[in-house]
Coordinates of C-alpha atoms and ligand atoms in Angstrom, one line a residue:
X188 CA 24.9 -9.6 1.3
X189 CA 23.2 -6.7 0.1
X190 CA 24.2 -4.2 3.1
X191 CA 27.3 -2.2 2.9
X192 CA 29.2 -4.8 1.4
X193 CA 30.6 -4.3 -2.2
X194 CA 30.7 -6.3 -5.6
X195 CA 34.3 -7.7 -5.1
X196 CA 35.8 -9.8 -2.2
X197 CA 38.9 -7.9 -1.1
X198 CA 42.3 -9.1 -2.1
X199 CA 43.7 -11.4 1.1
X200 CA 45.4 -9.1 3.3
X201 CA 48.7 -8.9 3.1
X202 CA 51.2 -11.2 5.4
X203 CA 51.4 -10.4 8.9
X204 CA 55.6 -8.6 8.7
X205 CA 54.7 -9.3 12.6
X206 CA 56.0 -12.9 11.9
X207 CA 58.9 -12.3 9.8
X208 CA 62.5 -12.4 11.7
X209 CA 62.6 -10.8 15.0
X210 CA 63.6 -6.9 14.5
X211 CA 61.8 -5.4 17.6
X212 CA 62.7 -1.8 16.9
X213 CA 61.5 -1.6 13.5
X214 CA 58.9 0.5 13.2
X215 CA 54.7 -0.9 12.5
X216 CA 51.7 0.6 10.9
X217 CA 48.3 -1.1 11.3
X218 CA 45.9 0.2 9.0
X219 CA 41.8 -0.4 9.1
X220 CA 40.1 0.1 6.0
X221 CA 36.5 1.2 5.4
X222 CA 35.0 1.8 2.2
X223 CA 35.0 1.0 -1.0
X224 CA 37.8 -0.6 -3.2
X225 CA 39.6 2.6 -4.1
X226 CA 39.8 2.5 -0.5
X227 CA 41.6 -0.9 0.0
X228 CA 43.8 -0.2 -2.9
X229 CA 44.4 2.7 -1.7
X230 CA 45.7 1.3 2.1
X231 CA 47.9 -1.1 0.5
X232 CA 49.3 2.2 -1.4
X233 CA 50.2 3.8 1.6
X234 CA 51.4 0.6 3.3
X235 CA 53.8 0.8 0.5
X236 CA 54.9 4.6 0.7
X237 CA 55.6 3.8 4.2
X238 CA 57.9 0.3 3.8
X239 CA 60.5 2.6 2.1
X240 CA 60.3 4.5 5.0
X241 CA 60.8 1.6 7.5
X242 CA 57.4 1.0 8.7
X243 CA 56.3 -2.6 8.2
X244 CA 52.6 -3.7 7.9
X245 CA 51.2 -5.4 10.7
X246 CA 47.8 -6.9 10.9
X247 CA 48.1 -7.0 14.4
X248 CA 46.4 -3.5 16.2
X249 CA 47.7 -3.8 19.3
X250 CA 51.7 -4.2 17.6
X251 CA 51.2 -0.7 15.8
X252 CA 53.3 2.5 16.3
X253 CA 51.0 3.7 13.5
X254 CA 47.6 3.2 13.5
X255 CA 46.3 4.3 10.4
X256 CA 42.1 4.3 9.5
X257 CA 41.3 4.7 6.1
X258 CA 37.5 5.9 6.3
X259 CA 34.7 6.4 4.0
X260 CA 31.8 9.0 4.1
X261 CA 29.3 7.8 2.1
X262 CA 26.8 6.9 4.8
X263 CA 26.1 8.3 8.1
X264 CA 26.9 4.7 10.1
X265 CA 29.9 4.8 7.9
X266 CA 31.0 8.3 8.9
X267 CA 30.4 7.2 12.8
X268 CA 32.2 4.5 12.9
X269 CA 35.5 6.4 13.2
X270 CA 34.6 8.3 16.0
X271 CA 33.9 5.1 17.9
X272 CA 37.3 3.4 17.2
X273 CA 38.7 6.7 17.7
X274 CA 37.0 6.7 21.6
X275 CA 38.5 3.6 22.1
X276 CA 42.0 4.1 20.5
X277 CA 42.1 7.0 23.3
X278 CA 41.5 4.6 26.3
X279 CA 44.2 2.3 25.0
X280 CA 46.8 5.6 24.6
X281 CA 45.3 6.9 28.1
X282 CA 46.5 3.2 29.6
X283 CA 49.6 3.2 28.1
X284 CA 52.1 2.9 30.4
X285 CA 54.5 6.4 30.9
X286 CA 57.6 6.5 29.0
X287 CA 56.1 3.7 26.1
X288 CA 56.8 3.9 23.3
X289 CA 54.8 6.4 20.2
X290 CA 52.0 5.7 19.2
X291 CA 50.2 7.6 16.3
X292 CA 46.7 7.4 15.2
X293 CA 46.2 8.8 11.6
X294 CA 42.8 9.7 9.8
X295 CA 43.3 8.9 5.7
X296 CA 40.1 8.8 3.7
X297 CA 36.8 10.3 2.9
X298 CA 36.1 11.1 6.3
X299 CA 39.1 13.0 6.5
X300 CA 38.6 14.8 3.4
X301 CA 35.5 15.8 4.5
X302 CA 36.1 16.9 8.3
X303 CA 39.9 17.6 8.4
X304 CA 40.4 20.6 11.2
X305 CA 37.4 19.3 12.7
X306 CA 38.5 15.8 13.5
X307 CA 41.2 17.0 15.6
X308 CA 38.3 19.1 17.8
X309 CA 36.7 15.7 17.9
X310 CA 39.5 13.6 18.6
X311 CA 42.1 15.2 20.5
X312 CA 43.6 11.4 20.2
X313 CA 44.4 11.7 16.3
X314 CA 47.7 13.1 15.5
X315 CA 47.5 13.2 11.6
X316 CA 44.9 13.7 8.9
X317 CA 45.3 13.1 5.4
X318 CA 43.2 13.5 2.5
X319 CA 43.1 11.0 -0.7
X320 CA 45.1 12.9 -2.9
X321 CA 47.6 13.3 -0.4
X322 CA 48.8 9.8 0.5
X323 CA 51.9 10.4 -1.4
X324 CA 53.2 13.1 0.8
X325 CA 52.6 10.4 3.7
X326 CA 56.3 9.8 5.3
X327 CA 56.7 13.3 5.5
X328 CA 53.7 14.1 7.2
X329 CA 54.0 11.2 9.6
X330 CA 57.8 12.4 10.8
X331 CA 56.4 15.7 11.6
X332 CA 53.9 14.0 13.2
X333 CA 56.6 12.4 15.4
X334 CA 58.2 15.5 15.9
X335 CA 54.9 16.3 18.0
X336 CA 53.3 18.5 15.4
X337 CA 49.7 17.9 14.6
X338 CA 49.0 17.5 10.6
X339 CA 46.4 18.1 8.3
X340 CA 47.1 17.7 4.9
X341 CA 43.8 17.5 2.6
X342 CA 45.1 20.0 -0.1
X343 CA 43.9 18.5 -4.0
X344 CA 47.7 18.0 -4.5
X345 CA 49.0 19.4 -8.0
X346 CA 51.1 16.5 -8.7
X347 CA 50.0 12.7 -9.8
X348 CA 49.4 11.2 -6.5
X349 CA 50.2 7.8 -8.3
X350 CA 53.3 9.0 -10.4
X351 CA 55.0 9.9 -6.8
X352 CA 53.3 6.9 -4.8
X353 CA 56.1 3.3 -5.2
X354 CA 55.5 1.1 -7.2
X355 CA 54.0 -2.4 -5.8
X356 CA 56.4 -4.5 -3.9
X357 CA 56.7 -7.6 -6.0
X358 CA 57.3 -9.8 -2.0
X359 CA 54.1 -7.9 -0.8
X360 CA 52.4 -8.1 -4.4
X361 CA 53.0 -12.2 -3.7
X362 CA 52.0 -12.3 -0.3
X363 CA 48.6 -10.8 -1.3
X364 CA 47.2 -12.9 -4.1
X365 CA 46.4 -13.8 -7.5
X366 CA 44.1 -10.7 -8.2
X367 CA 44.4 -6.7 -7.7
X368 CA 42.8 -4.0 -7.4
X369 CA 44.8 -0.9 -10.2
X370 CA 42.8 2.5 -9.8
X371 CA 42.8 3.9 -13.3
X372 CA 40.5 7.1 -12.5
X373 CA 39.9 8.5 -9.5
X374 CA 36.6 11.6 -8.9
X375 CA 33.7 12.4 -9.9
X376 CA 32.0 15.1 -12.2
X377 CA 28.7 13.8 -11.9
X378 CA 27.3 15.6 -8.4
X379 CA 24.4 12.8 -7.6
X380 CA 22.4 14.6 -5.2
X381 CA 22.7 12.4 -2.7
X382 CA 26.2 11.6 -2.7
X383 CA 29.6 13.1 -0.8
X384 CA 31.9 11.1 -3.5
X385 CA 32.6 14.6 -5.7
X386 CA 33.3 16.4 -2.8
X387 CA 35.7 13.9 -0.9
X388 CA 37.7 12.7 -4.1
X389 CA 37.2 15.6 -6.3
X390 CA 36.8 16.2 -9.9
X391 CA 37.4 13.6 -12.5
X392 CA 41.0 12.2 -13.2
X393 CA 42.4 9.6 -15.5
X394 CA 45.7 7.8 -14.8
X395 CA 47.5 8.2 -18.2
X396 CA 48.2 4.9 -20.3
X397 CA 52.1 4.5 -19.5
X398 CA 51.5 4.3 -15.6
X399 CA 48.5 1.9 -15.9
X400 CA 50.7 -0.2 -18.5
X401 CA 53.4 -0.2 -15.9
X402 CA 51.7 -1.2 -12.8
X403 CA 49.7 -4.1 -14.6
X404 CA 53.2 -5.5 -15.4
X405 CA 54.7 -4.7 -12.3
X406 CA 51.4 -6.9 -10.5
X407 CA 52.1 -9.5 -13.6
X408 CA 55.6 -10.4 -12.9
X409 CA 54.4 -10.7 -9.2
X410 CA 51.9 -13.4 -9.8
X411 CA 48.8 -11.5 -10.6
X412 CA 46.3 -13.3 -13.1
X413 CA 43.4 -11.0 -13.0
X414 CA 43.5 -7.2 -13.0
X415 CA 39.8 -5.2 -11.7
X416 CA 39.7 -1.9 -12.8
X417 CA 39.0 1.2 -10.3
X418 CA 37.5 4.3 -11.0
X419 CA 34.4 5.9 -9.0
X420 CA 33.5 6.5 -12.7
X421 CA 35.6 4.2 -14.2
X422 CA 34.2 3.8 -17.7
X423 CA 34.5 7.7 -17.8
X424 CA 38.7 6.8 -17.9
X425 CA 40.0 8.5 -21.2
X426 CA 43.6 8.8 -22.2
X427 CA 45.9 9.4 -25.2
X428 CA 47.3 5.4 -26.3
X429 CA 50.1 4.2 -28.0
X430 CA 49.0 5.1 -30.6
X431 CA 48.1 8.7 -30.3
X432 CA 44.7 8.1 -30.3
X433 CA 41.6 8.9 -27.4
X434 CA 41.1 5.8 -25.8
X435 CA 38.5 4.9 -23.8
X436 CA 38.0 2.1 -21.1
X437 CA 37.3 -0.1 -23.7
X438 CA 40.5 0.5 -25.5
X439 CA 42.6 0.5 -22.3
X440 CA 41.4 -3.0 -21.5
X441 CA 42.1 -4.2 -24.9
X442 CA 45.7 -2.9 -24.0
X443 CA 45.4 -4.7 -20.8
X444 CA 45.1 -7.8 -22.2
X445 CA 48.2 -8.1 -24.3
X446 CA 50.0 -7.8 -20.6
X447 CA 51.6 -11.3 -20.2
X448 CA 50.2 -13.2 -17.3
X449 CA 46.9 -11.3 -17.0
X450 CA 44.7 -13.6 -17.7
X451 CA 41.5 -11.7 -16.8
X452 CA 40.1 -8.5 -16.9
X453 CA 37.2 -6.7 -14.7
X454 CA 35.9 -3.1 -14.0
X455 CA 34.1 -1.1 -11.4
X456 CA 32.0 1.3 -10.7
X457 CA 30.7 2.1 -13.8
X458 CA 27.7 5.0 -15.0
X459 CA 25.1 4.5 -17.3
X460 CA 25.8 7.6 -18.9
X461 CA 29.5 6.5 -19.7
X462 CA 29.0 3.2 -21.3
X463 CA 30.2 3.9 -24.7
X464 CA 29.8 1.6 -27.8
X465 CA 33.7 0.4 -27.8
X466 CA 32.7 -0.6 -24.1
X467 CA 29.9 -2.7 -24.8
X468 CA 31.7 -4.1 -27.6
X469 CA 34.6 -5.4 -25.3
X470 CA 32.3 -7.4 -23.5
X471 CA 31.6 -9.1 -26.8
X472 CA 35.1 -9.2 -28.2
X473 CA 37.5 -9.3 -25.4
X474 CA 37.8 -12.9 -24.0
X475 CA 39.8 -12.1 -21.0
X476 CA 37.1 -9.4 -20.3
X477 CA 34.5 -10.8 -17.5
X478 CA 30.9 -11.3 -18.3
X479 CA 29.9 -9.2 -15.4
X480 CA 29.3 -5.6 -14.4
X481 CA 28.5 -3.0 -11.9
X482 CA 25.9 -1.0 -13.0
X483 CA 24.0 1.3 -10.3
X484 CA 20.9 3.0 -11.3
X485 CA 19.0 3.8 -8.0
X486 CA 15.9 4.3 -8.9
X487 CA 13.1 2.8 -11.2
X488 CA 11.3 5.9 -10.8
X489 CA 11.9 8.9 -13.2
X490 CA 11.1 11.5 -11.1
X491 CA 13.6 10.6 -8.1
X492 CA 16.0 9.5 -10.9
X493 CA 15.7 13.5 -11.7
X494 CA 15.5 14.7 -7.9
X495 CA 19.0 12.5 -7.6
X496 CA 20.5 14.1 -10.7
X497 CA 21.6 11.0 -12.3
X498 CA 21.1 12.5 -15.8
X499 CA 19.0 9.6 -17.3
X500 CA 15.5 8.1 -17.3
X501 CA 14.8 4.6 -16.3
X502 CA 14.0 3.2 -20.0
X503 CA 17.4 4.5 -21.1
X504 CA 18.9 2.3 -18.5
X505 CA 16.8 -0.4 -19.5
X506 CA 17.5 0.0 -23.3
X507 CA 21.4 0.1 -22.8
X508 CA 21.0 -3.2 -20.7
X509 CA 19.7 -4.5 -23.8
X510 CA 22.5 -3.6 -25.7
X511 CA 24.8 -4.7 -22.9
X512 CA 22.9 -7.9 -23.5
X513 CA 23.1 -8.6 -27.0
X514 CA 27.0 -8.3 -26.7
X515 CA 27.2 -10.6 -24.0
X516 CA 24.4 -12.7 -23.3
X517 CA 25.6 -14.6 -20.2
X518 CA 26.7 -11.5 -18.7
X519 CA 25.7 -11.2 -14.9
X520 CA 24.3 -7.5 -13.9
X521 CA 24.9 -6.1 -10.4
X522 CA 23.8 -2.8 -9.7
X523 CA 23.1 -0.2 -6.2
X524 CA 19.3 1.1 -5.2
X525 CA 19.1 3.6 -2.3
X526 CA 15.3 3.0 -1.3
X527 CA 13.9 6.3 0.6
X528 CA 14.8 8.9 -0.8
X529 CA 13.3 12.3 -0.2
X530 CA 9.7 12.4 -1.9
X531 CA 10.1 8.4 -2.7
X532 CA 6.3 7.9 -3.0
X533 CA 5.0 4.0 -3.0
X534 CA 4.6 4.3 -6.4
X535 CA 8.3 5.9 -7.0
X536 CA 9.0 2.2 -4.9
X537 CA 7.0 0.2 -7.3
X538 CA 8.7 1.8 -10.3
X539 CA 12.2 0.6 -9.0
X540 CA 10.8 -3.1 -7.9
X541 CA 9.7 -3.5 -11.1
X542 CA 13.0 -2.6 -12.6
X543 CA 14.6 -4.6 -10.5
X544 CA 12.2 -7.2 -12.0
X545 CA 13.0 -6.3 -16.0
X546 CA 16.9 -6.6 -15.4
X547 CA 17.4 -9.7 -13.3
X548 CA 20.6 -8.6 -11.0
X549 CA 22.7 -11.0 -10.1
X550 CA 23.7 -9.5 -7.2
X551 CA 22.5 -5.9 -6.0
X552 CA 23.4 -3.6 -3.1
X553 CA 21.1 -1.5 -1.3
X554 CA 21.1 1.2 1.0
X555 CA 18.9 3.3 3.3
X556 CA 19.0 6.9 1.9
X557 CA 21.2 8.7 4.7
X558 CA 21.6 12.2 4.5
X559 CA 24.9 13.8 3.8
X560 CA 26.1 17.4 4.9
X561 CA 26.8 19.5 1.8
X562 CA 25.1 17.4 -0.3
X563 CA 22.3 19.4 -1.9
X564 CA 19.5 16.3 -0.8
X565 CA 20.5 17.1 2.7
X566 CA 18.1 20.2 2.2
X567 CA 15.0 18.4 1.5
X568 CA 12.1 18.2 3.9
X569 CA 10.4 15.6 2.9
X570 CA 12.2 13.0 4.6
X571 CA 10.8 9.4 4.7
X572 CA 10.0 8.3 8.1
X573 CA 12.8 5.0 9.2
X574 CA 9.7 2.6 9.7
X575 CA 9.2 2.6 5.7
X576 CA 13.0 3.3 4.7
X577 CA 13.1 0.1 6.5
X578 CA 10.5 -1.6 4.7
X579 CA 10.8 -0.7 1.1
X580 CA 14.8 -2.0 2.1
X581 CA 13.8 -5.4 3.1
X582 CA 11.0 -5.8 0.2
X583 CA 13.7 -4.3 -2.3
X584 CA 16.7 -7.0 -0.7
X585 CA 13.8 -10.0 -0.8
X586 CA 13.7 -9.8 -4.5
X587 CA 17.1 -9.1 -5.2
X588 CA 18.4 -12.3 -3.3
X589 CA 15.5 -14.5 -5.2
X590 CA 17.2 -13.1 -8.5
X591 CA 20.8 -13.7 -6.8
X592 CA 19.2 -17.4 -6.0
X593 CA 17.9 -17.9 -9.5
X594 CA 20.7 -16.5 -11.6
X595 CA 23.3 -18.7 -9.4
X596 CA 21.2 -22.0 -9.7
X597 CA 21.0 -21.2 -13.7
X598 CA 24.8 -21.3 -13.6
X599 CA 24.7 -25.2 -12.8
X600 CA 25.2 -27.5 -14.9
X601 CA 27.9 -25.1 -16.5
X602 CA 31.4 -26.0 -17.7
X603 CA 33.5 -22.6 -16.8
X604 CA 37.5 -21.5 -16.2
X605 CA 38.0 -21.5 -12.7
X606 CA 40.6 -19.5 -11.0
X607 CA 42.1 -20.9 -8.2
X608 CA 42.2 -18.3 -5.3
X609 CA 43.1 -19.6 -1.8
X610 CA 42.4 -23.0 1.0
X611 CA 38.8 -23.5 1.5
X612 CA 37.2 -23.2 4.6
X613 CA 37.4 -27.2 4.6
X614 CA 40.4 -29.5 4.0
X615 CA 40.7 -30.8 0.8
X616 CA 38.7 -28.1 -0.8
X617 CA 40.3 -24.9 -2.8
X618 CA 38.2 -22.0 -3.8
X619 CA 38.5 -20.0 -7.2
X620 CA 36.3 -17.6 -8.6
X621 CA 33.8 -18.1 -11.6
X622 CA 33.7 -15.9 -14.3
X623 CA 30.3 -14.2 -12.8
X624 CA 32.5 -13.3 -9.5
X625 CA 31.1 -16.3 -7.3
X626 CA 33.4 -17.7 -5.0
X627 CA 33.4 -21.7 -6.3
X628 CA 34.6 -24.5 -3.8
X629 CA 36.2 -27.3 -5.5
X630 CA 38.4 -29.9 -4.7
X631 CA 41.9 -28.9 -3.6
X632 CA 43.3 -31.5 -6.5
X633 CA 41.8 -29.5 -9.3
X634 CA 44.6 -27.1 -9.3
X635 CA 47.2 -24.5 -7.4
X636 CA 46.6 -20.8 -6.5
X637 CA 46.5 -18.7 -9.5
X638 CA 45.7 -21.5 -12.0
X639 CA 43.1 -21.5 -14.1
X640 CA 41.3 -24.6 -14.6
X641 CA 38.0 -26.1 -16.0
X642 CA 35.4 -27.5 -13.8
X643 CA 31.6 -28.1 -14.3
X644 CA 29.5 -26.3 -11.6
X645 CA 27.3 -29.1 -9.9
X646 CA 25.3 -27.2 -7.1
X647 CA 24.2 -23.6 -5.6
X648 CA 24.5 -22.6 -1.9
X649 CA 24.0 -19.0 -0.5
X650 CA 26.7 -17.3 -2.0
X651 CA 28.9 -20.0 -3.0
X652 CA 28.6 -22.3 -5.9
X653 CA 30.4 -26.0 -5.7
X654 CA 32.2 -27.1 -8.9
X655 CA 33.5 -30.5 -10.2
X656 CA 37.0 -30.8 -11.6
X657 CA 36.3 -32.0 -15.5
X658 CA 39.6 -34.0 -16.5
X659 CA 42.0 -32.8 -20.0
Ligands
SAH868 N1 30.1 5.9 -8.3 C1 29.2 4.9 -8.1 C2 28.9 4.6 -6.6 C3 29.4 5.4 -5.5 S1 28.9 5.1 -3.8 C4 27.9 5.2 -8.8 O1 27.8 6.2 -9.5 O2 26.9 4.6 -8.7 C5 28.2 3.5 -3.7 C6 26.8 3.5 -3.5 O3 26.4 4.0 -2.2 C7 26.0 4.3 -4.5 O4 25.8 3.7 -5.7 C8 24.7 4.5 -3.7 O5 23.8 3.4 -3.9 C9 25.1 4.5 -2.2 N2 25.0 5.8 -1.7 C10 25.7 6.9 -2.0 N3 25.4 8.0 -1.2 C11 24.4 7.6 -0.4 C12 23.5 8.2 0.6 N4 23.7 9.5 0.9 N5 22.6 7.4 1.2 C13 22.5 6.1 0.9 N6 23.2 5.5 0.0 C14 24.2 6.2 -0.7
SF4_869 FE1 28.3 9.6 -6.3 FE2 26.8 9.8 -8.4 FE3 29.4 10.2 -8.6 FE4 28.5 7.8 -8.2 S1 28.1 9.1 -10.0 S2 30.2 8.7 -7.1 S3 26.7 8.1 -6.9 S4 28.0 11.5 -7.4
F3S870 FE1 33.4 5.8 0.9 FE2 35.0 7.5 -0.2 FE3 34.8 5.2 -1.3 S1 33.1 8.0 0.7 S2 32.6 4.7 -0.8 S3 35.6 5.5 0.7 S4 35.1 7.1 -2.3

């Protein structure tokens, strides 16, 4: 698991519109998302903007008018991938038989933050490209766009991207499950060296209090039990609350929790450098708060920790994960390493292996270090050959699983609230999520979707953990 996957399973997709009653000229947009989160929330966002103007989601490609992709830049592979579906979206519009009928191919995302002119060059198949904060002005750039005139549109829009974006469909809301994703911050101030994020999304923006307050309900009254939290820096979220006071995340998930129905809070991604003390003392005070968190640090080492420009040496990460800790002793740590970075000497390797060893992660993504144009590592010289990029990565993930291994086997035993998610895999079997994020089989008698029930977990397998329903 620790690849380019992230912390949190996605919400199930929405249902396929493809199946509901037969209307053969309404429009259909497909979209693909890569990513992170902010990403996927960000799709269904657009999905929505678009059902008021008569497209209907489809998660069948091949059914599309629209076909949306929703890319991320954060990795070179990442940033590739587009141009490959992009080659083959061309052969399927070059096959096409004369006189069928439009179809569209839209870049949204990172990627198209990053590249927008330049796509088109690349692409000659892509007919529109939009930029994050954009997504709003999406119906109007996609009639143009049907009107035969090629769009880019990756101006940092002056207006709320969220205030003008629909609010969630409370059908679609249903059809896609008992948690959500609600992006509360969007940007990033915080220019890691490595990283594309503050030049794709942008400088850092909070959603103000009202608007959050109003989508959790809206998600509420559709079913929703537990709310996570998005922000590329989310704990760096401030606002003005009810009250007329400066919140911070903290306070905004204390505010969260009064919402009736939300049963459960989470987070994500957070920095070290933003964790204030009203944060940590959530975690201690805050039932419907999770006991688990995404941390990143990247580095044991303090001297890539500087080259990166996180703004912190590796004892103060260690130090707050003590205080972290002694709020919430059962919480489970995940964080993100990037192994190979410019100048990453064995013993810079060593330094972050032997954090990795202090914390005990409960889960942990890690990456190659991939260079990224603009960024200001992308002018170092002294890259690291592949051979030991790939190395240091499979050492690093070794260690991280055996923690992943240990810290889910320690959970056994355990009498925790479930919440009931979707079918297993298996019949008879339903699968919720612990409070430390693991998916957790139990027997479909224990309870329906979106209840929360109380089971005692019996055994540990891969990434799964199999509970017992405990009766009363
Ligand atoms: N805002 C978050 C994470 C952003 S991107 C944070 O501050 O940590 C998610 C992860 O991708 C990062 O944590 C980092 O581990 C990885 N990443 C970002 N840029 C990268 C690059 N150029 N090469 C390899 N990994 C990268
Ligand atoms: Fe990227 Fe660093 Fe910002 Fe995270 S904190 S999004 S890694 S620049
Ligand atoms: Fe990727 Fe953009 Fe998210 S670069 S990780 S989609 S913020």
């Amino acid at each position: 698991m620790q690849s380019t996957s992230t912390p949190l399973a996605r919400t199930p997709s929405p249902a396929d519109n493809s199946s509901a009653p037969a209307d053969s000229n309404q429009r259909k947009v497909y979209v693909k998302t890569y990513g992170c989160q902010m990403n996927a929330y960000d799709s269904d966002r657009m999905a929505d903007a678009l059902a008021k103007d008569g497209y209907a989601r489809t998660e069948r490609p091949e059914d599309a008018d629209l076909y949306l992709i929703n890319t991320c830049h954060i990795r070179e592979k990442a940033a590739e991938k587009v141009y490959s579906e992009l080659g083959r979206l061309a052969k399927q519009k070059a096959k096409a038989e004369p006189g069928a009928k439009d179809f569209l191919v839209g870049i949204t995302g990172c990627v198209a933050q990053a590249e927008g002119q330049e796509i088109f060059r690349r692409a000659p198949v892509v007919d529109l490209v939009v930029g994050p904060q954009t997504y709003h002005r999406l119906p109007e750039i996609v009639s143009e766009a049907r009107a035969g005139r090629r769009v880019v549109d990756t101006d940092y829009a002056i207006e709320d991207k969220f205030a003008h974006l629909p609010r969630p469909d409370r059908k679609i809301v249903q059809a896609r499950g008992v948690t959500a994703f609600l992006t509360v911050q969007e940007g990033c101030d915080k220019f890691c060296a490595f990283c594309v994020v503050p030049y794709t999304r942008g400088s850092e923006v909070s959603r103000p209090v009202a608007q959050i307050v109003a989508e959790a309900e809206a998600l509420a009254e559709a079913g929703v039990r537990e709310l996570t939290l998005l922000g590329q820096n989310v704990n760096a979220w401030h606002g003005v609350g009810a009250d007329g006071r400066q919140w911070g995340l903290g306070e905004l998930l204390f505010r969260l929790a009064e919402v009736p129905g939300i049963a459960r809070l989470r987070y994500m991604t957070s920095h070290p450098r933003d964790m204030d003390d009203a944060l940590i003392a959530a975690h201690r005070d805050l039932s419907q708060l999770m006991p688990y968190l995404h941390l990143p640090v990247q580095s044991g080492s303090d001297a890539i920790l500087k080259a990166m420009n996180r703004q912190h040496k590796a004892d103060d990460y260690l130090r707050l994960i003590d205080r972290i800790r002694a709020a919430r002793p059962d919480i489970a740590l995940s964080g993100d390493f990037i192994v190979g970075f410019p100048g990453e000497t064995d013993a810079d390797f060593e330094a972050t292996l032997r954090l990795i060893e202090n914390v005990g992660y409960a889960a942990a993504y890690s990456f190659k270090y991939s260079p990224r144009p603009g960024t200001p590592a992308a002018e170092a010289t002294d890259l690291l050959p592949e051979e030991v990029k790939s190395e240091r990565l499979l050492r690093l993930q070794a260690l991280v699983t055996k923690q992943q291994y240990a810290f889910q086997q320690g959970c056994v035993g355990k009498t925790v609230d479930l919440l009931i998610e979707k079918p297993g895999r298996r019949e008879g079997q339903i699968v919720g999520r612990s409070p430390w994020l693991q998916p957790t089989i139990v027997d479909a008698k224990a309870g329906a979707i979106g209840d929360i029930v109380k089971v005692r977990i019996t055994a540990s397998e891969a990434n799964s953990l199999f509970a017992e329903c405990i009766q009363g």
